[in-house]
């Protein structure tokens, strides 16, 4: 019988560490899992991107205040993006405007945090949480102040747009 050597206490057996050239190869299951996850993620990201682009394009069009006075009546919201009442008014306005054809009016947003939006608000002496209703020539016809229900806004917008029909 051979005698076993006793290791001194506190010292662990050393194992050789793998070098970069000895790295473990990727197995087939890992590759297939990666491909599956990529195949699932691609359509999800595509759909999200599609809707995001539409939202961004709509937002950019809404911020173009040069459309006031282009021959089409305009509804302009004086808006502060950090104001919860402004967001409520915007949500109610968009809900009310769904009942109308897009070609009958321009819905625009004047952000008071931009020079152009602040200038428009100052020109008409209004604060945020306000809607300005313009005729096709760019003359202001009516001011709607404060949050209003979608039903009330729908009636106001219909009366405003009927003036030009």
PDB file of C-alpha atoms in Angstrom:
ATOM      1  CA  UNK A   1       0.000   0.000   0.000  1.00  0.00           C
ATOM      2  CA  UNK A   2       1.041   3.373  -0.878  1.00  0.00           C
ATOM      3  CA  UNK A   3       0.937   6.119   1.578  1.00  0.00           C
ATOM      4  CA  UNK A   4      -1.070   9.113   0.589  1.00  0.00           C
ATOM      5  CA  UNK A   5       0.554  12.397   0.875  1.00  0.00           C
ATOM      6  CA  UNK A   6      -1.241  14.833   3.006  1.00  0.00           C
ATOM      7  CA  UNK A   7      -1.651  18.316   1.704  1.00  0.00           C
ATOM      8  CA  UNK A   8      -0.997  21.101   4.088  1.00  0.00           C
ATOM      9  CA  UNK A   9      -4.205  22.607   5.391  1.00  0.00           C
ATOM     10  CA  UNK A  10      -5.440  25.835   3.776  1.00  0.00           C
ATOM     11  CA  UNK A  11      -3.934  25.223   0.375  1.00  0.00           C
ATOM     12  CA  UNK A  12      -6.280  24.255  -2.417  1.00  0.00           C
ATOM     13  CA  UNK A  13      -5.370  22.064  -5.289  1.00  0.00           C
ATOM     14  CA  UNK A  14      -4.396  24.141  -8.268  1.00  0.00           C
ATOM     15  CA  UNK A  15      -6.247  23.603 -11.503  1.00  0.00           C
ATOM     16  CA  UNK A  16      -4.839  24.730 -14.777  1.00  0.00           C
ATOM     17  CA  UNK A  17      -6.696  27.750 -16.191  1.00  0.00           C
ATOM     18  CA  UNK A  18      -7.846  27.686 -19.767  1.00  0.00           C
ATOM     19  CA  UNK A  19      -6.169  30.139 -22.070  1.00  0.00           C
ATOM     20  CA  UNK A  20      -7.927  32.019 -24.840  1.00  0.00           C
ATOM     21  CA  UNK A  21      -6.883  29.431 -27.402  1.00  0.00           C
ATOM     22  CA  UNK A  22      -8.403  26.680 -25.272  1.00  0.00           C
ATOM     23  CA  UNK A  23     -11.847  28.396 -24.900  1.00  0.00           C
ATOM     24  CA  UNK A  24     -14.860  26.157 -24.881  1.00  0.00           C
ATOM     25  CA  UNK A  25     -16.539  26.065 -28.302  1.00  0.00           C
ATOM     26  CA  UNK A  26     -20.169  27.188 -28.625  1.00  0.00           C
ATOM     27  CA  UNK A  27     -22.434  24.202 -28.792  1.00  0.00           C
ATOM     28  CA  UNK A  28     -25.219  23.700 -31.314  1.00  0.00           C
ATOM     29  CA  UNK A  29     -28.013  24.300 -28.814  1.00  0.00           C
ATOM     30  CA  UNK A  30     -26.670  27.718 -27.900  1.00  0.00           C
ATOM     31  CA  UNK A  31     -26.543  28.730 -31.554  1.00  0.00           C
ATOM     32  CA  UNK A  32     -30.085  27.487 -32.194  1.00  0.00           C
ATOM     33  CA  UNK A  33     -31.353  29.308 -29.094  1.00  0.00           C
ATOM     34  CA  UNK A  34     -29.713  32.507 -30.281  1.00  0.00           C
ATOM     35  CA  UNK A  35     -31.272  32.168 -33.738  1.00  0.00           C
ATOM     36  CA  UNK A  36     -34.714  31.474 -32.239  1.00  0.00           C
ATOM     37  CA  UNK A  37     -34.539  34.505 -29.961  1.00  0.00           C
ATOM     38  CA  UNK A  38     -33.410  36.680 -32.845  1.00  0.00           C
ATOM     39  CA  UNK A  39     -36.258  35.406 -35.032  1.00  0.00           C
ATOM     40  CA  UNK A  40     -38.748  36.298 -32.299  1.00  0.00           C
ATOM     41  CA  UNK A  41     -37.250  39.719 -31.550  1.00  0.00           C
ATOM     42  CA  UNK A  42     -36.985  40.904 -35.155  1.00  0.00           C
ATOM     43  CA  UNK A  43     -40.730  41.184 -35.916  1.00  0.00           C
ATOM     44  CA  UNK A  44     -41.454  42.639 -32.473  1.00  0.00           C
ATOM     45  CA  UNK A  45     -38.857  45.370 -32.983  1.00  0.00           C
ATOM     46  CA  UNK A  46     -40.098  45.962 -36.529  1.00  0.00           C
ATOM     47  CA  UNK A  47     -43.684  46.548 -35.411  1.00  0.00           C
ATOM     48  CA  UNK A  48     -42.569  48.808 -32.571  1.00  0.00           C
ATOM     49  CA  UNK A  49     -40.412  50.804 -34.999  1.00  0.00           C
ATOM     50  CA  UNK A  50     -43.256  51.122 -37.496  1.00  0.00           C
ATOM     51  CA  UNK A  51     -45.607  52.625 -34.919  1.00  0.00           C
ATOM     52  CA  UNK A  52     -42.869  54.825 -33.439  1.00  0.00           C
ATOM     53  CA  UNK A  53     -42.055  56.326 -36.825  1.00  0.00           C
ATOM     54  CA  UNK A  54     -45.714  57.132 -37.433  1.00  0.00           C
ATOM     55  CA  UNK A  55     -45.971  58.825 -34.038  1.00  0.00           C
ATOM     56  CA  UNK A  56     -42.802  60.865 -34.584  1.00  0.00           C
ATOM     57  CA  UNK A  57     -43.901  61.967 -38.056  1.00  0.00           C
ATOM     58  CA  UNK A  58     -47.303  63.039 -36.716  1.00  0.00           C
ATOM     59  CA  UNK A  59     -45.639  64.967 -33.894  1.00  0.00           C
ATOM     60  CA  UNK A  60     -43.332  66.776 -36.313  1.00  0.00           C
ATOM     61  CA  UNK A  61     -46.273  67.761 -38.537  1.00  0.00           C
ATOM     62  CA  UNK A  62     -48.194  69.045 -35.525  1.00  0.00           C
ATOM     63  CA  UNK A  63     -45.303  71.333 -34.531  1.00  0.00           C
ATOM     64  CA  UNK A  64     -45.170  73.130 -37.906  1.00  0.00           C
ATOM     65  CA  UNK A  65     -46.847  76.427 -37.020  1.00  0.00           C
ATOM     66  CA  UNK A  66     -46.204  77.803 -40.528  1.00  0.00           C
ATOM     67  CA  UNK A  67     -49.389  75.957 -41.556  1.00  0.00           C
ATOM     68  CA  UNK A  68     -51.505  78.629 -39.853  1.00  0.00           C
ATOM     69  CA  UNK A  69     -53.116  80.749 -42.571  1.00  0.00           C
ATOM     70  CA  UNK A  70     -52.474  78.309 -45.439  1.00  0.00           C
ATOM     71  CA  UNK A  71     -56.162  78.349 -46.479  1.00  0.00           C
ATOM     72  CA  UNK A  72     -57.300  75.643 -44.069  1.00  0.00           C
ATOM     73  CA  UNK A  73     -58.800  76.399 -40.631  1.00  0.00           C
ATOM     74  CA  UNK A  74     -56.385  75.558 -37.823  1.00  0.00           C
ATOM     75  CA  UNK A  75     -56.809  74.458 -34.242  1.00  0.00           C
ATOM     76  CA  UNK A  76     -53.643  75.245 -32.287  1.00  0.00           C
ATOM     77  CA  UNK A  77     -52.988  74.028 -28.769  1.00  0.00           C
ATOM     78  CA  UNK A  78     -50.684  76.157 -26.633  1.00  0.00           C
ATOM     79  CA  UNK A  79     -48.873  73.342 -24.868  1.00  0.00           C
ATOM     80  CA  UNK A  80     -46.277  72.719 -22.182  1.00  0.00           C
ATOM     81  CA  UNK A  81     -45.133  69.097 -22.285  1.00  0.00           C
ATOM     82  CA  UNK A  82     -44.426  69.052 -18.542  1.00  0.00           C
ATOM     83  CA  UNK A  83     -47.985  70.166 -17.679  1.00  0.00           C
ATOM     84  CA  UNK A  84     -50.479  67.406 -16.883  1.00  0.00           C
ATOM     85  CA  UNK A  85     -53.442  69.664 -17.722  1.00  0.00           C
ATOM     86  CA  UNK A  86     -51.921  70.311 -21.160  1.00  0.00           C
ATOM     87  CA  UNK A  87     -51.598  66.579 -21.776  1.00  0.00           C
ATOM     88  CA  UNK A  88     -55.228  66.107 -20.712  1.00  0.00           C
ATOM     89  CA  UNK A  89     -56.390  68.842 -23.074  1.00  0.00           C
ATOM     90  CA  UNK A  90     -54.339  67.331 -25.887  1.00  0.00           C
ATOM     91  CA  UNK A  91     -55.823  63.881 -25.287  1.00  0.00           C
ATOM     92  CA  UNK A  92     -59.368  65.303 -25.203  1.00  0.00           C
ATOM     93  CA  UNK A  93     -58.729  67.384 -28.350  1.00  0.00           C
ATOM     94  CA  UNK A  94     -57.421  64.417 -30.310  1.00  0.00           C
ATOM     95  CA  UNK A  95     -60.373  62.331 -29.184  1.00  0.00           C
ATOM     96  CA  UNK A  96     -62.818  65.031 -30.330  1.00  0.00           C
ATOM     97  CA  UNK A  97     -61.018  65.501 -33.667  1.00  0.00           C
ATOM     98  CA  UNK A  98     -61.383  61.819 -34.614  1.00  0.00           C
ATOM     99  CA  UNK A  99     -64.962  62.583 -35.687  1.00  0.00           C
ATOM    100  CA  UNK A 100     -63.770  65.007 -38.387  1.00  0.00           C
ATOM    101  CA  UNK A 101     -62.067  64.521 -41.734  1.00  0.00           C
ATOM    102  CA  UNK A 102     -58.390  65.448 -41.587  1.00  0.00           C
ATOM    103  CA  UNK A 103     -58.614  67.619 -44.706  1.00  0.00           C
ATOM    104  CA  UNK A 104     -61.035  70.073 -43.068  1.00  0.00           C
ATOM    105  CA  UNK A 105     -58.545  71.503 -40.565  1.00  0.00           C
ATOM    106  CA  UNK A 106     -54.982  71.545 -39.281  1.00  0.00           C
ATOM    107  CA  UNK A 107     -54.398  70.438 -35.692  1.00  0.00           C
ATOM    108  CA  UNK A 108     -51.165  72.013 -34.478  1.00  0.00           C
ATOM    109  CA  UNK A 109     -49.284  72.162 -31.191  1.00  0.00           C
ATOM    110  CA  UNK A 110     -47.396  75.290 -30.123  1.00  0.00           C
ATOM    111  CA  UNK A 111     -44.885  74.163 -27.508  1.00  0.00           C
ATOM    112  CA  UNK A 112     -44.271  77.126 -25.204  1.00  0.00           C
ATOM    113  CA  UNK A 113     -40.772  75.811 -24.487  1.00  0.00           C
ATOM    114  CA  UNK A 114     -39.743  76.717 -28.046  1.00  0.00           C
ATOM    115  CA  UNK A 115     -39.209  80.247 -29.319  1.00  0.00           C
ATOM    116  CA  UNK A 116     -41.886  79.871 -32.002  1.00  0.00           C
ATOM    117  CA  UNK A 117     -44.489  78.480 -29.569  1.00  0.00           C
ATOM    118  CA  UNK A 118     -43.764  81.108 -26.905  1.00  0.00           C
ATOM    119  CA  UNK A 119     -44.010  83.870 -29.520  1.00  0.00           C
ATOM    120  CA  UNK A 120     -47.422  82.634 -30.705  1.00  0.00           C
ATOM    121  CA  UNK A 121     -48.715  82.445 -27.123  1.00  0.00           C
ATOM    122  CA  UNK A 122     -47.411  85.948 -26.354  1.00  0.00           C
ATOM    123  CA  UNK A 123     -48.830  87.355 -29.606  1.00  0.00           C
ATOM    124  CA  UNK A 124     -52.328  86.243 -28.587  1.00  0.00           C
ATOM    125  CA  UNK A 125     -51.885  86.894 -24.843  1.00  0.00           C
ATOM    126  CA  UNK A 126     -52.578  83.337 -23.712  1.00  0.00           C
ATOM    127  CA  UNK A 127     -50.942  80.780 -21.433  1.00  0.00           C
ATOM    128  CA  UNK A 128     -50.621  77.022 -21.841  1.00  0.00           C
ATOM    129  CA  UNK A 129     -53.719  74.778 -21.540  1.00  0.00           C
ATOM    130  CA  UNK A 130     -55.349  76.828 -24.290  1.00  0.00           C
ATOM    131  CA  UNK A 131     -56.695  76.188 -27.774  1.00  0.00           C
ATOM    132  CA  UNK A 132     -56.646  78.874 -30.468  1.00  0.00           C
ATOM    133  CA  UNK A 133     -59.050  78.443 -33.372  1.00  0.00           C
ATOM    134  CA  UNK A 134     -57.939  80.155 -36.604  1.00  0.00           C
ATOM    135  CA  UNK A 135     -59.697  80.650 -39.917  1.00  0.00           C
ATOM    136  CA  UNK A 136     -58.059  79.757 -43.223  1.00  0.00           C
ATOM    137  CA  UNK A 137     -56.464  83.203 -43.526  1.00  0.00           C
ATOM    138  CA  UNK A 138     -54.741  82.868 -40.157  1.00  0.00           C
ATOM    139  CA  UNK A 139     -57.046  85.200 -38.205  1.00  0.00           C
ATOM    140  CA  UNK A 140     -57.831  84.016 -34.685  1.00  0.00           C
ATOM    141  CA  UNK A 141     -61.539  83.401 -34.276  1.00  0.00           C
ATOM    142  CA  UNK A 142     -61.912  81.859 -30.821  1.00  0.00           C
ATOM    143  CA  UNK A 143     -59.993  80.944 -27.651  1.00  0.00           C
ATOM    144  CA  UNK A 144     -60.798  77.863 -25.563  1.00  0.00           C
ATOM    145  CA  UNK A 145     -59.127  77.955 -22.142  1.00  0.00           C
ATOM    146  CA  UNK A 146     -58.512  75.086 -19.760  1.00  0.00           C
ATOM    147  CA  UNK A 147     -59.222  71.381 -19.952  1.00  0.00           C
ATOM    148  CA  UNK A 148     -62.545  70.614 -21.603  1.00  0.00           C
ATOM    149  CA  UNK A 149     -64.354  67.341 -22.253  1.00  0.00           C
ATOM    150  CA  UNK A 150     -64.054  65.705 -25.651  1.00  0.00           C
ATOM    151  CA  UNK A 151     -67.814  66.097 -26.196  1.00  0.00           C
ATOM    152  CA  UNK A 152     -67.694  69.855 -25.555  1.00  0.00           C
ATOM    153  CA  UNK A 153     -64.621  70.222 -27.745  1.00  0.00           C
ATOM    154  CA  UNK A 154     -66.343  68.277 -30.520  1.00  0.00           C
ATOM    155  CA  UNK A 155     -69.230  70.756 -30.478  1.00  0.00           C
ATOM    156  CA  UNK A 156     -66.848  73.742 -30.422  1.00  0.00           C
ATOM    157  CA  UNK A 157     -64.774  72.333 -33.312  1.00  0.00           C
ATOM    158  CA  UNK A 158     -67.903  71.521 -35.355  1.00  0.00           C
ATOM    159  CA  UNK A 159     -69.234  75.068 -34.914  1.00  0.00           C
ATOM    160  CA  UNK A 160     -65.845  76.508 -35.852  1.00  0.00           C
ATOM    161  CA  UNK A 161     -65.453  74.353 -38.948  1.00  0.00           C
ATOM    162  CA  UNK A 162     -69.078  74.899 -40.075  1.00  0.00           C
ATOM    163  CA  UNK A 163     -68.305  78.600 -40.492  1.00  0.00           C
ATOM    164  CA  UNK A 164     -66.060  77.702 -43.416  1.00  0.00           C
ATOM    165  CA  UNK A 165     -68.200  75.068 -45.169  1.00  0.00           C
TER     166      UNK A 165
END
